[in-house]
Amino acid sequence: MSCFKYLRVFSRERTGAPVFNCKNRFKKSRLVWFFGKVKKVNKSLFREDTIAAIATGIGGAGIGIIRVSGPEAVALAEPLFKNPAGKTLKDAESHKLLYGHIVDPEGGRVVDEVLVSKMTGPFSYTAEDVVEINCHGGIVSLKKILGLLLAAGVRLAEPGEFTKRAFLNGRIDLTQAEAVMDIISAKTEKSMENSVGQLEGRLSERIDAIDDRLVDMLSDMEANIDYPEYDIEEETTAALEENITRVIEMIDALLQSAQTGRIYREGITTAILGEPNVGKSSLLNALLMENKAIVTDIPGTTRDVIEEYVHIQGIPFKIIDTAGIRETDNLVEKIGVEKSRQLIKNTSLVLFLTDVTRPFSEAEKALLKELNPAKTIFVANKMDAVDSLPELPGQWLPVSIKTEAGVEALKERMVAVVMGGEVDQEADYLVNNVRHIQLLKEAKACLGAGLETIAMAMPLELVSIDLKNALEKLREITGRAVGEDIVDRIFSKFCIGK
């Protein structure tokens, strides 16, 4: 039964008459029903017990934190905590630190000196009662305290279960929950900034704006379809087509940011290719501003790939220094050369080097045919040893890695090739999640199908089906309409304790 048909039945059963005497009243009733349904779905995924886990890294550290969350968080932690002044967790003020010790109930032995905070739901990370025990960061202390909690009846949390509870309790939506993991794994300051923006709800706001437009269109359409006897202003086909087109444009704006978002999140795999001894390892060292690769005058020094990250204007580039591509009888070097050739197809960006102090070889000409010019920067090295750039096939960027002349220009070119100038890097949101991108594309396809249905002069009922499908895809992004399998898959990627 569709949302709208369910609402009609519900309304007649409760009031004996339809509720659609005006368009706004219809919208309000439909939204109240929908959010009620979401809450019910989320409750079916929820386990109403008390969980605990170590929320900080295990190892030698000044502070370690054990987080406890659930309806019995305070009651189960209470017997383990002793305050010198006799204060208890039960009577403690919420969101205030309380000094004391964790004591083993069996024998009364002090385990560690701690600071404990109680956060009463819904004003906590999980929106339920939370106790956080701040102890010393040694592995023995953390595991001992966690063991006492488990013995008291607390369950060990599953990966991501604290954040999952925050989502199920409605404190954050699914995009914000995913942003938590992105913050933890951020490789650059720009990636971190984007993830924090998503956690603050910037992406959710744009999804919600599209959601509202679709709800408005569906409300008008359903009211006109089901209650033609009421005095409701009909939305013309031309206006409906214009509104759908506008929503597609809003989705396109999000998808346009997707490539940039994934770049900041995942980085760019960049291979340095060329013949032996043209300066590949020297270029790697210059980009890293430290000596990571061995540099000699002996051809074939690099026999395997060397991988290092370098951050340029907030973009993480994974630079791969490859073996020089040439014919060789050395078995180890042959394997390295073959790996280098494979990288031509498997990397996002290629820096192809040539040495301008020697003639351009036939091997280099053959290698050029294997490269995709759209993702290749052609670098002419050792310009300090010649008076001018010799004649070379194609457009080459002159540099001298020895004197570092042109290295900054190369970095600028790398960023320009990757970004393509299509997306504003200062946008306050960037779509960077594969799941979000796929659902946006599917929602756009549903809306495109709606336009085709209108073009064929089909009934509004069929157009509304396409719009409902688009709405469902969008709500899978934020978690308003999402299945248990998707929720479990997302949170299984989290670390335990988050």
CSV table of C-alpha atoms in Angstrom, one decimal:
chain,number,residue,atom,x,y,z
A,1,MET,CA,0.0,0.0,0.0
A,2,SER,CA,1.5,3.4,-1.0
A,3,CYS,CA,2.0,6.2,1.5
A,4,PHE,CA,-0.9,8.1,0.1
A,5,LYS,CA,-3.4,5.2,0.0
A,6,TYR,CA,-2.5,4.3,3.6
A,7,LEU,CA,-3.1,7.9,4.7
A,8,ARG,CA,-6.5,7.9,3.0
A,9,VAL,CA,-7.6,4.7,4.9
A,10,PHE,CA,-6.1,6.0,8.1
A,11,SER,CA,-7.9,9.3,7.8
A,12,ARG,CA,-11.3,7.8,7.1
A,13,GLU,CA,-11.0,5.3,9.9
A,14,ARG,CA,-10.1,8.0,12.5
A,15,THR,CA,-12.4,10.8,11.3
A,16,GLY,CA,-14.9,9.3,9.0
A,17,ALA,CA,-14.0,11.8,6.3
A,18,PRO,CA,-11.1,12.7,4.0
A,19,VAL,CA,-8.6,15.1,5.4
A,20,PHE,CA,-7.8,16.7,2.0
A,21,ASN,CA,-10.0,19.8,2.2
A,22,CYS,CA,-6.9,21.9,1.3
A,23,LYS,CA,-3.5,21.3,-0.1
A,24,ASN,CA,-1.5,22.4,2.9
A,25,ARG,CA,-3.4,20.1,5.2
A,26,PHE,CA,-2.7,17.2,2.9
A,27,LYS,CA,1.0,17.9,3.0
A,28,LYS,CA,1.1,18.1,6.7
A,29,SER,CA,-0.8,14.9,7.3
A,30,ARG,CA,1.4,13.0,4.8
A,31,LEU,CA,4.6,14.2,6.4
A,32,VAL,CA,3.4,13.3,9.9
A,33,TRP,CA,2.6,9.8,8.8
A,34,PHE,CA,5.9,9.3,7.0
A,35,PHE,CA,8.1,10.4,9.9
A,36,GLY,CA,6.1,8.2,12.2
A,37,LYS,CA,6.8,5.2,9.9
A,38,VAL,CA,10.6,6.0,9.8
A,39,LYS,CA,10.7,6.0,13.6
A,40,LYS,CA,9.0,2.7,13.7
A,41,VAL,CA,11.5,1.2,11.2
A,42,ASN,CA,14.5,2.5,13.1
A,43,LYS,CA,13.1,1.0,16.4
A,44,SER,CA,13.0,-2.4,14.7
A,45,LEU,CA,16.8,-2.1,14.2
A,46,PHE,CA,17.5,-1.0,17.7
A,47,ARG,CA,18.8,-3.2,20.5
A,48,GLU,CA,17.7,-1.7,23.8
A,49,ASP,CA,20.5,-2.9,26.0
A,50,THR,CA,23.6,-1.3,27.5
A,51,ILE,CA,26.9,-1.4,25.5
A,52,ALA,CA,30.5,-0.5,26.3
A,53,ALA,CA,33.8,-0.2,24.4
A,54,ILE,CA,37.2,1.4,24.6
A,55,ALA,CA,36.7,4.7,22.6
A,56,THR,CA,40.4,5.6,22.3
A,57,GLY,CA,43.4,3.8,20.7
A,58,ILE,CA,44.9,1.0,22.8
A,59,GLY,CA,48.5,1.7,23.7
A,60,GLY,CA,50.7,3.9,25.8
A,61,ALA,CA,48.9,7.2,26.2
A,62,GLY,CA,48.1,9.8,28.9
A,63,ILE,CA,44.4,9.2,28.7
A,64,GLY,CA,42.1,6.4,27.7
A,65,ILE,CA,38.3,6.5,27.5
A,66,ILE,CA,35.8,3.7,28.0
A,67,ARG,CA,32.3,4.7,26.8
A,68,VAL,CA,29.1,3.1,28.2
A,69,SER,CA,25.7,3.8,26.6
A,70,GLY,CA,22.2,2.5,27.2
A,71,PRO,CA,19.3,2.5,29.7
A,72,GLU,CA,21.4,1.0,32.5
A,73,ALA,CA,24.7,2.8,31.8
A,74,VAL,CA,24.6,4.7,35.2
A,75,ALA,CA,23.2,1.8,37.2
A,76,LEU,CA,25.8,-0.7,35.9
A,77,ALA,CA,28.8,1.6,36.2
A,78,GLU,CA,27.7,2.9,39.7
A,79,PRO,CA,29.1,0.0,41.8
A,80,LEU,CA,32.5,0.3,40.2
A,81,PHE,CA,33.0,4.0,40.9
A,82,LYS,CA,34.1,5.4,44.3
A,83,ASN,CA,34.4,9.1,45.0
A,84,PRO,CA,36.4,10.3,48.1
A,85,ALA,CA,33.6,12.6,49.1
A,86,GLY,CA,30.9,10.0,48.8
A,87,LYS,CA,29.3,11.4,45.6
A,88,THR,CA,27.6,8.9,43.4
A,89,LEU,CA,27.1,8.7,39.6
A,90,LYS,CA,23.3,8.5,40.1
A,91,ASP,CA,23.2,11.9,41.9
A,92,ALA,CA,26.0,13.5,39.8
A,93,GLU,CA,25.2,16.4,37.6
A,94,SER,CA,25.0,15.7,33.9
A,95,HIS,CA,27.9,16.7,31.7
A,96,LYS,CA,30.2,17.3,34.7
A,97,LEU,CA,33.4,15.4,35.5
A,98,LEU,CA,33.6,13.6,38.8
A,99,TYR,CA,36.9,12.5,40.3
A,100,GLY,CA,37.4,9.1,41.9
A,101,HIS,CA,38.6,5.5,41.5
A,102,ILE,CA,37.4,2.4,39.7
A,103,VAL,CA,37.3,-0.4,42.3
A,104,ASP,CA,37.0,-4.1,41.7
A,105,PRO,CA,33.8,-5.1,43.6
A,106,GLU,CA,35.4,-8.4,44.5
A,107,GLY,CA,37.9,-7.5,47.2
A,108,GLY,CA,37.6,-3.7,46.8
A,109,ARG,CA,41.0,-3.3,45.1
A,110,VAL,CA,41.6,0.0,43.3
A,111,VAL,CA,42.1,-0.5,39.6
A,112,ASP,CA,42.8,3.1,38.5
A,113,GLU,CA,42.4,6.7,39.3
A,114,VAL,CA,39.7,8.2,37.0
A,115,LEU,CA,37.5,11.1,35.9
A,116,VAL,CA,34.0,10.0,35.1
A,117,SER,CA,31.3,12.0,33.3
A,118,LYS,CA,27.6,11.2,33.1
A,119,MET,CA,25.6,12.5,30.1
A,120,THR,CA,21.8,12.1,30.4
A,121,GLY,CA,19.9,11.3,27.2
A,122,PRO,CA,18.9,12.7,24.9
A,123,PHE,CA,21.7,15.2,25.3
A,124,SER,CA,24.6,12.8,24.6
A,125,TYR,CA,26.4,11.3,21.5
A,126,THR,CA,23.9,8.4,21.3
A,127,ALA,CA,20.9,10.4,22.6
A,128,GLU,CA,20.7,7.9,25.5
A,129,ASP,CA,22.3,7.8,28.9
A,130,VAL,CA,26.1,7.7,28.5
A,131,VAL,CA,28.9,7.2,31.1
A,132,GLU,CA,32.5,7.9,30.0
A,133,ILE,CA,35.4,6.8,32.2
A,134,ASN,CA,38.6,8.7,31.6
A,135,CYS,CA,41.5,6.6,33.0
A,136,HIS,CA,45.2,6.2,32.2
A,137,GLY,CA,45.8,5.1,28.7
A,138,GLY,CA,47.7,1.9,29.4
A,139,ILE,CA,46.3,-1.3,27.8
A,140,VAL,CA,46.1,-3.1,31.2
A,141,SER,CA,44.0,-0.4,32.8
A,142,LEU,CA,41.6,0.0,29.9
A,143,LYS,CA,41.0,-3.7,29.5
A,144,LYS,CA,40.6,-4.3,33.2
A,145,ILE,CA,37.9,-1.6,33.5
A,146,LEU,CA,36.2,-2.8,30.4
A,147,GLY,CA,36.3,-6.4,31.8
A,148,LEU,CA,34.6,-5.2,35.1
A,149,LEU,CA,31.8,-3.5,33.1
A,150,LEU,CA,31.2,-6.6,31.0
A,151,ALA,CA,31.1,-8.7,34.2
A,152,ALA,CA,28.5,-6.3,35.6
A,153,GLY,CA,26.2,-7.1,32.7
A,154,VAL,CA,27.2,-4.6,30.0
A,155,ARG,CA,27.5,-5.9,26.4
A,156,LEU,CA,30.6,-5.3,24.3
A,157,ALA,CA,29.7,-2.8,21.5
A,158,GLU,CA,29.8,-3.9,17.9
A,159,PRO,CA,31.8,-1.8,15.3
A,160,GLY,CA,30.2,1.6,14.9
A,161,GLU,CA,27.3,0.8,17.3
A,162,PHE,CA,27.5,4.1,19.3
A,163,THR,CA,27.2,6.1,16.1
A,164,LYS,CA,24.5,3.7,14.8
A,165,ARG,CA,22.5,4.4,18.0
A,166,ALA,CA,22.9,8.1,17.4
A,167,PHE,CA,21.4,7.6,13.9
A,168,LEU,CA,18.6,5.3,15.1
A,169,ASN,CA,17.7,7.7,17.9
A,170,GLY,CA,17.4,10.5,15.4
A,171,ARG,CA,20.3,12.7,16.6
A,172,ILE,CA,22.0,12.5,13.2
A,173,ASP,CA,21.1,11.2,9.8
A,174,LEU,CA,22.9,8.7,7.8
A,175,THR,CA,25.1,11.2,5.9
A,176,GLN,CA,26.3,12.6,9.2
A,177,ALA,CA,27.0,9.2,10.6
A,178,GLU,CA,29.1,8.4,7.5
A,179,ALA,CA,31.0,11.7,8.0
A,180,VAL,CA,32.2,10.5,11.4
A,181,MET,CA,34.2,7.7,9.7
A,182,ASP,CA,35.4,10.1,7.0
A,183,ILE,CA,36.8,12.5,9.7
A,184,ILE,CA,38.7,9.6,11.3
A,185,SER,CA,40.2,8.6,8.0
A,186,ALA,CA,40.8,12.1,6.5
A,187,LYS,CA,44.2,12.4,4.8
A,188,THR,CA,44.3,16.2,4.3
A,189,GLU,CA,43.0,19.3,6.0
A,190,LYS,CA,40.6,19.9,3.1
A,191,SER,CA,39.2,16.4,3.4
A,192,MET,CA,38.8,16.9,7.1
A,193,GLU,CA,37.0,20.2,6.5
A,194,ASN,CA,34.6,18.6,4.0
A,195,SER,CA,33.8,15.8,6.4
A,196,VAL,CA,33.2,18.2,9.3
A,197,GLY,CA,30.8,20.2,7.0
A,198,GLN,CA,28.9,16.9,6.2
A,199,LEU,CA,28.7,16.1,9.9
A,200,GLU,CA,27.2,19.6,10.5
A,201,GLY,CA,24.5,18.7,8.0
A,202,ARG,CA,25.5,20.8,5.0
A,203,LEU,CA,24.9,17.9,2.5
A,204,SER,CA,21.7,16.9,4.4
A,205,GLU,CA,20.3,20.4,3.9
A,206,ARG,CA,20.6,20.1,0.2
A,207,ILE,CA,19.1,16.7,0.1
A,208,ASP,CA,16.2,17.9,2.3
A,209,ALA,CA,15.6,20.9,-0.1
A,210,ILE,CA,15.2,18.5,-3.0
A,211,ASP,CA,13.0,16.2,-0.8
A,212,ASP,CA,10.7,19.2,0.1
A,213,ARG,CA,10.3,20.0,-3.6
A,214,LEU,CA,9.3,16.5,-4.5
A,215,VAL,CA,6.9,16.3,-1.5
A,216,ASP,CA,5.3,19.5,-2.7
A,217,MET,CA,4.9,18.1,-6.2
A,218,LEU,CA,3.5,14.8,-5.0
A,219,SER,CA,1.1,16.5,-2.6
A,220,ASP,CA,-0.4,18.6,-5.4
A,221,MET,CA,-0.5,15.6,-7.8
A,222,GLU,CA,-2.1,13.2,-5.3
A,223,ALA,CA,-4.7,15.7,-4.1
A,224,ASN,CA,-5.7,16.5,-7.7
A,225,ILE,CA,-5.8,12.8,-8.6
A,226,ASP,CA,-7.7,11.5,-5.6
A,227,TYR,CA,-9.9,14.4,-4.7
A,228,PRO,CA,-11.0,16.2,-7.9
A,229,GLU,CA,-14.3,17.3,-6.2
A,230,TYR,CA,-12.4,19.6,-3.9
A,231,ASP,CA,-11.5,23.2,-4.9
A,232,ILE,CA,-7.7,22.6,-5.3
A,233,GLU,CA,-5.7,24.5,-7.8
A,234,GLU,CA,-4.4,22.1,-10.4
A,235,GLU,CA,-0.8,22.0,-11.2
A,236,THR,CA,-0.4,22.3,-15.0
A,237,THR,CA,1.7,19.8,-16.9
A,238,ALA,CA,4.0,22.6,-18.0
A,239,ALA,CA,4.6,23.7,-14.4
A,240,LEU,CA,5.2,20.1,-13.3
A,241,GLU,CA,7.7,19.6,-16.1
A,242,GLU,CA,9.5,22.8,-15.1
A,243,ASN,CA,9.6,21.7,-11.4
A,244,ILE,CA,11.0,18.2,-12.3
A,245,THR,CA,13.7,19.9,-14.5
A,246,ARG,CA,14.6,22.2,-11.6
A,247,VAL,CA,15.0,19.2,-9.3
A,248,ILE,CA,17.2,17.4,-11.8
A,249,GLU,CA,19.4,20.6,-12.0
A,250,MET,CA,19.7,20.5,-8.2
A,251,ILE,CA,20.9,16.8,-8.3
A,252,ASP,CA,23.3,17.7,-11.1
A,253,ALA,CA,24.9,20.3,-8.9
A,254,LEU,CA,25.5,17.7,-6.2
A,255,LEU,CA,26.9,15.2,-8.7
A,256,GLN,CA,29.2,17.9,-10.2
A,257,SER,CA,30.8,18.1,-6.8
A,258,ALA,CA,31.2,14.3,-6.6
A,259,GLN,CA,34.5,14.0,-8.5
A,260,THR,CA,36.1,16.7,-6.4
A,261,GLY,CA,34.7,15.2,-3.2
A,262,ARG,CA,36.2,11.8,-4.0
A,263,ILE,CA,39.5,13.3,-4.9
A,264,TYR,CA,39.8,15.0,-1.5
A,265,ARG,CA,38.6,11.8,0.2
A,266,GLU,CA,40.5,9.1,-1.6
A,267,GLY,CA,43.4,10.9,-3.2
A,268,ILE,CA,44.9,10.6,-6.7
A,269,THR,CA,47.2,7.7,-7.7
A,270,THR,CA,50.0,9.3,-9.7
A,271,ALA,CA,52.7,7.3,-11.5
A,272,ILE,CA,56.1,8.7,-12.5
A,273,LEU,CA,57.1,7.0,-15.8
A,274,GLY,CA,60.0,7.2,-18.2
A,275,GLU,CA,63.2,5.6,-19.3
A,276,PRO,CA,65.9,4.8,-16.8
A,277,ASN,CA,67.9,7.7,-15.4
A,278,VAL,CA,65.7,10.5,-16.6
A,279,GLY,CA,65.1,11.7,-13.0
A,280,LYS,CA,62.1,9.9,-11.8
A,281,SER,CA,63.4,9.2,-8.3
A,282,SER,CA,64.7,12.7,-8.1
A,283,LEU,CA,61.3,14.0,-9.0
A,284,LEU,CA,59.7,11.9,-6.2
A,285,ASN,CA,62.2,13.3,-3.7
A,286,ALA,CA,61.5,16.9,-5.0
A,287,LEU,CA,57.7,16.5,-4.6
A,288,LEU,CA,58.2,15.0,-1.1
A,289,MET,CA,60.9,17.5,-0.2
A,290,GLU,CA,62.9,14.7,1.3
A,291,ASN,CA,65.1,11.8,0.1
A,292,LYS,CA,62.9,8.7,0.0
A,293,ALA,CA,64.2,7.1,-3.2
A,294,ILE,CA,67.8,6.1,-4.0
A,295,VAL,CA,69.3,8.3,-6.7
A,296,THR,CA,72.3,7.2,-8.7
A,297,ASP,CA,73.7,7.5,-12.2
A,298,ILE,CA,73.3,3.8,-12.7
A,299,PRO,CA,70.3,2.9,-14.9
A,300,GLY,CA,67.9,0.4,-13.4
A,301,THR,CA,68.5,1.5,-9.7
A,302,THR,CA,64.7,1.5,-9.1
A,303,ARG,CA,63.5,-2.1,-9.6
A,304,ASP,CA,60.2,-2.0,-7.8
A,305,VAL,CA,57.5,0.7,-7.2
A,306,ILE,CA,58.0,3.1,-4.4
A,307,GLU,CA,54.8,4.7,-3.0
A,308,GLU,CA,54.5,7.9,-0.9
A,309,TYR,CA,51.8,10.5,-0.2
A,310,VAL,CA,52.3,14.2,-0.9
A,311,HIS,CA,49.6,16.8,-0.2
A,312,ILE,CA,49.3,19.6,-2.8
A,313,GLN,CA,46.7,22.3,-2.2
A,314,GLY,CA,44.8,19.9,0.1
A,315,ILE,CA,44.7,17.1,-2.4
A,316,PRO,CA,46.4,13.8,-1.4
A,317,PHE,CA,48.5,12.5,-4.3
A,318,LYS,CA,49.9,8.9,-3.9
A,319,ILE,CA,53.1,9.3,-5.9
A,320,ILE,CA,54.5,6.0,-7.3
A,321,ASP,CA,58.1,6.0,-8.5
A,322,THR,CA,58.4,3.2,-11.1
A,323,ALA,CA,61.2,1.2,-12.6
A,324,GLY,CA,62.6,2.8,-15.8
A,325,ILE,CA,60.9,1.3,-18.8
A,326,ARG,CA,63.5,-0.3,-21.1
A,327,GLU,CA,64.4,-3.7,-22.6
A,328,THR,CA,66.5,-5.6,-20.1
A,329,ASP,CA,67.8,-9.2,-19.4
A,330,ASN,CA,67.7,-8.8,-15.7
A,331,LEU,CA,64.7,-10.8,-14.3
A,332,VAL,CA,64.0,-8.6,-11.3
A,333,GLU,CA,64.2,-5.4,-13.4
A,334,LYS,CA,61.9,-7.0,-16.0
A,335,ILE,CA,59.2,-7.6,-13.3
A,336,GLY,CA,59.6,-3.9,-12.3
A,337,VAL,CA,59.2,-2.7,-15.9
A,338,GLU,CA,56.1,-4.8,-16.4
A,339,LYS,CA,54.6,-3.3,-13.2
A,340,SER,CA,55.4,0.2,-14.6
A,341,ARG,CA,53.5,-0.6,-17.8
A,342,GLN,CA,50.5,-1.9,-15.8
A,343,LEU,CA,50.3,1.4,-13.9
A,344,ILE,CA,49.7,3.3,-17.2
A,345,LYS,CA,46.1,1.8,-17.2
A,346,ASN,CA,45.5,1.7,-13.4
A,347,THR,CA,46.5,5.3,-12.3
A,348,SER,CA,44.6,8.5,-12.3
A,349,LEU,CA,47.5,10.7,-13.3
A,350,VAL,CA,50.8,10.0,-15.1
A,351,LEU,CA,54.0,12.2,-14.9
A,352,PHE,CA,56.0,11.2,-18.0
A,353,LEU,CA,59.6,12.3,-17.8
A,354,THR,CA,62.2,12.7,-20.6
A,355,ASP,CA,65.8,13.9,-20.4
A,356,VAL,CA,66.3,16.8,-22.7
A,357,THR,CA,70.1,16.4,-22.8
A,358,ARG,CA,69.8,13.3,-25.0
A,359,PRO,CA,67.9,12.5,-28.1
A,360,PHE,CA,64.3,11.4,-27.8
A,361,SER,CA,64.4,7.6,-28.2
A,362,GLU,CA,62.3,5.3,-30.3
A,363,ALA,CA,61.3,3.5,-27.0
A,364,GLU,CA,59.9,6.8,-25.6
A,365,LYS,CA,58.0,7.4,-28.8
A,366,ALA,CA,56.4,4.0,-28.6
A,367,LEU,CA,55.6,4.6,-24.9
A,368,LEU,CA,53.9,7.9,-25.7
A,369,LYS,CA,51.3,5.9,-27.8
A,370,GLU,CA,50.3,4.0,-24.7
A,371,LEU,CA,49.5,7.1,-22.7
A,372,ASN,CA,46.3,8.9,-22.4
A,373,PRO,CA,47.1,12.6,-23.0
A,374,ALA,CA,44.1,13.7,-20.9
A,375,LYS,CA,45.6,12.2,-17.7
A,376,THR,CA,49.3,12.7,-18.5
A,377,ILE,CA,51.7,15.6,-17.8
A,378,PHE,CA,54.7,15.5,-20.0
A,379,VAL,CA,57.8,16.7,-18.1
A,380,ALA,CA,61.1,17.7,-19.8
A,381,ASN,CA,63.8,17.4,-17.2
A,382,LYS,CA,67.4,18.8,-16.9
A,383,MET,CA,66.6,22.1,-18.5
A,384,ASP,CA,69.5,23.6,-16.5
A,385,ALA,CA,71.9,21.7,-18.8
A,386,VAL,CA,70.5,23.1,-22.1
A,387,ASP,CA,69.9,26.6,-23.5
A,388,SER,CA,66.4,26.0,-24.8
A,389,LEU,CA,63.7,23.3,-24.9
A,390,PRO,CA,64.6,20.9,-27.8
A,391,GLU,CA,61.9,19.8,-30.3
A,392,LEU,CA,59.7,17.2,-28.7
A,393,PRO,CA,56.4,15.6,-29.8
A,394,GLY,CA,53.6,17.3,-27.9
A,395,GLN,CA,53.4,19.9,-25.2
A,396,TRP,CA,56.1,19.5,-22.5
A,397,LEU,CA,56.6,21.3,-19.2
A,398,PRO,CA,60.2,22.3,-18.8
A,399,VAL,CA,61.8,21.7,-15.4
A,400,SER,CA,65.1,21.2,-13.7
A,401,ILE,CA,64.7,18.9,-10.7
A,402,LYS,CA,68.4,19.6,-9.8
A,403,THR,CA,67.8,23.3,-9.3
A,404,GLU,CA,64.0,22.8,-8.5
A,405,ALA,CA,63.1,25.2,-11.3
A,406,GLY,CA,59.6,24.5,-12.6
A,407,VAL,CA,58.7,22.1,-9.8
A,408,GLU,CA,56.1,24.5,-8.3
A,409,ALA,CA,54.7,24.9,-11.8
A,410,LEU,CA,54.5,21.1,-12.1
A,411,LYS,CA,52.5,21.0,-8.8
A,412,GLU,CA,50.1,23.7,-10.1
A,413,ARG,CA,49.7,21.7,-13.4
A,414,MET,CA,48.9,18.5,-11.4
A,415,VAL,CA,46.2,20.2,-9.4
A,416,ALA,CA,44.8,21.8,-12.6
A,417,VAL,CA,44.6,18.5,-14.5
A,418,VAL,CA,43.0,16.7,-11.6
A,419,MET,CA,40.4,19.4,-10.7
A,420,GLY,CA,39.7,20.3,-14.3
A,421,GLY,CA,38.4,23.7,-13.2
A,422,GLU,CA,34.8,22.4,-13.1
A,423,VAL,CA,34.0,22.6,-9.3
A,424,ASP,CA,34.5,25.4,-6.9
A,425,GLN,CA,37.0,24.2,-4.4
A,426,GLU,CA,35.6,26.6,-1.8
A,427,ALA,CA,32.0,25.1,-1.9
A,428,ASP,CA,30.7,24.4,1.6
A,429,TYR,CA,29.7,20.8,0.6
A,430,LEU,CA,31.2,18.1,-1.6
A,431,VAL,CA,29.6,14.7,-2.3
A,432,ASN,CA,32.4,12.1,-1.7
A,433,ASN,CA,30.6,8.9,-0.9
A,434,VAL,CA,30.1,6.2,-3.6
A,435,ARG,CA,26.7,5.2,-2.1
A,436,HIS,CA,25.5,8.8,-2.2
A,437,ILE,CA,26.7,9.2,-5.8
A,438,GLN,CA,24.9,6.1,-7.0
A,439,LEU,CA,21.6,7.0,-5.3
A,440,LEU,CA,21.7,10.5,-6.7
A,441,LYS,CA,22.2,9.0,-10.2
A,442,GLU,CA,19.3,6.6,-9.6
A,443,ALA,CA,17.0,9.4,-8.4
A,444,LYS,CA,17.9,11.5,-11.4
A,445,ALA,CA,17.1,8.6,-13.7
A,446,CYS,CA,13.7,8.3,-12.0
A,447,LEU,CA,13.0,12.0,-12.6
A,448,GLY,CA,14.1,11.6,-16.2
A,449,ALA,CA,11.6,8.8,-16.6
A,450,GLY,CA,8.9,11.1,-15.2
A,451,LEU,CA,9.7,13.7,-17.9
A,452,GLU,CA,9.4,11.0,-20.5
A,453,THR,CA,6.0,10.0,-19.1
A,454,ILE,CA,4.8,13.6,-19.3
A,455,ALA,CA,6.1,13.9,-22.9
A,456,MET,CA,4.0,10.8,-23.8
A,457,ALA,CA,0.9,12.5,-22.3
A,458,MET,CA,0.4,9.7,-19.8
A,459,PRO,CA,-1.8,10.1,-16.7
A,460,LEU,CA,-0.5,11.9,-13.6
A,461,GLU,CA,-0.7,8.7,-11.6
A,462,LEU,CA,2.2,7.2,-13.7
A,463,VAL,CA,4.3,10.4,-13.3
A,464,SER,CA,3.7,10.2,-9.5
A,465,ILE,CA,5.2,6.7,-9.5
A,466,ASP,CA,8.4,8.0,-10.9
A,467,LEU,CA,8.6,10.9,-8.5
A,468,LYS,CA,7.9,8.5,-5.5
A,469,ASN,CA,10.8,6.3,-6.7
A,470,ALA,CA,13.1,9.3,-6.9
A,471,LEU,CA,12.0,10.4,-3.4
A,472,GLU,CA,12.8,6.9,-2.0
A,473,LYS,CA,16.3,7.0,-3.5
A,474,LEU,CA,17.0,10.4,-2.0
A,475,ARG,CA,15.8,9.2,1.4
A,476,GLU,CA,18.1,6.2,1.3
A,477,ILE,CA,21.0,8.8,1.3
A,478,THR,CA,19.9,10.4,4.6
A,479,GLY,CA,18.4,7.2,6.1
A,480,ARG,CA,14.8,8.3,6.1
A,481,ALA,CA,14.0,5.2,4.1
A,482,VAL,CA,16.6,2.5,4.4
A,483,GLY,CA,16.8,-1.2,5.0
A,484,GLU,CA,18.5,-3.1,7.8
A,485,ASP,CA,21.0,-4.6,5.5
A,486,ILE,CA,22.3,-1.2,4.3
A,487,VAL,CA,22.5,0.2,7.9
A,488,ASP,CA,24.4,-2.9,9.1
A,489,ARG,CA,26.8,-2.7,6.1
A,490,ILE,CA,27.6,1.0,6.7
A,491,PHE,CA,28.3,0.7,10.4
A,492,SER,CA,30.3,-2.5,10.1
A,493,LYS,CA,33.1,-0.4,8.6
A,494,PHE,CA,33.4,1.7,11.8
A,495,CYS,CA,36.0,0.9,14.5
A,496,ILE,CA,34.7,-0.5,17.8
A,497,GLY,CA,34.2,2.3,20.2
A,498,LYS,CA,32.8,4.9,17.7
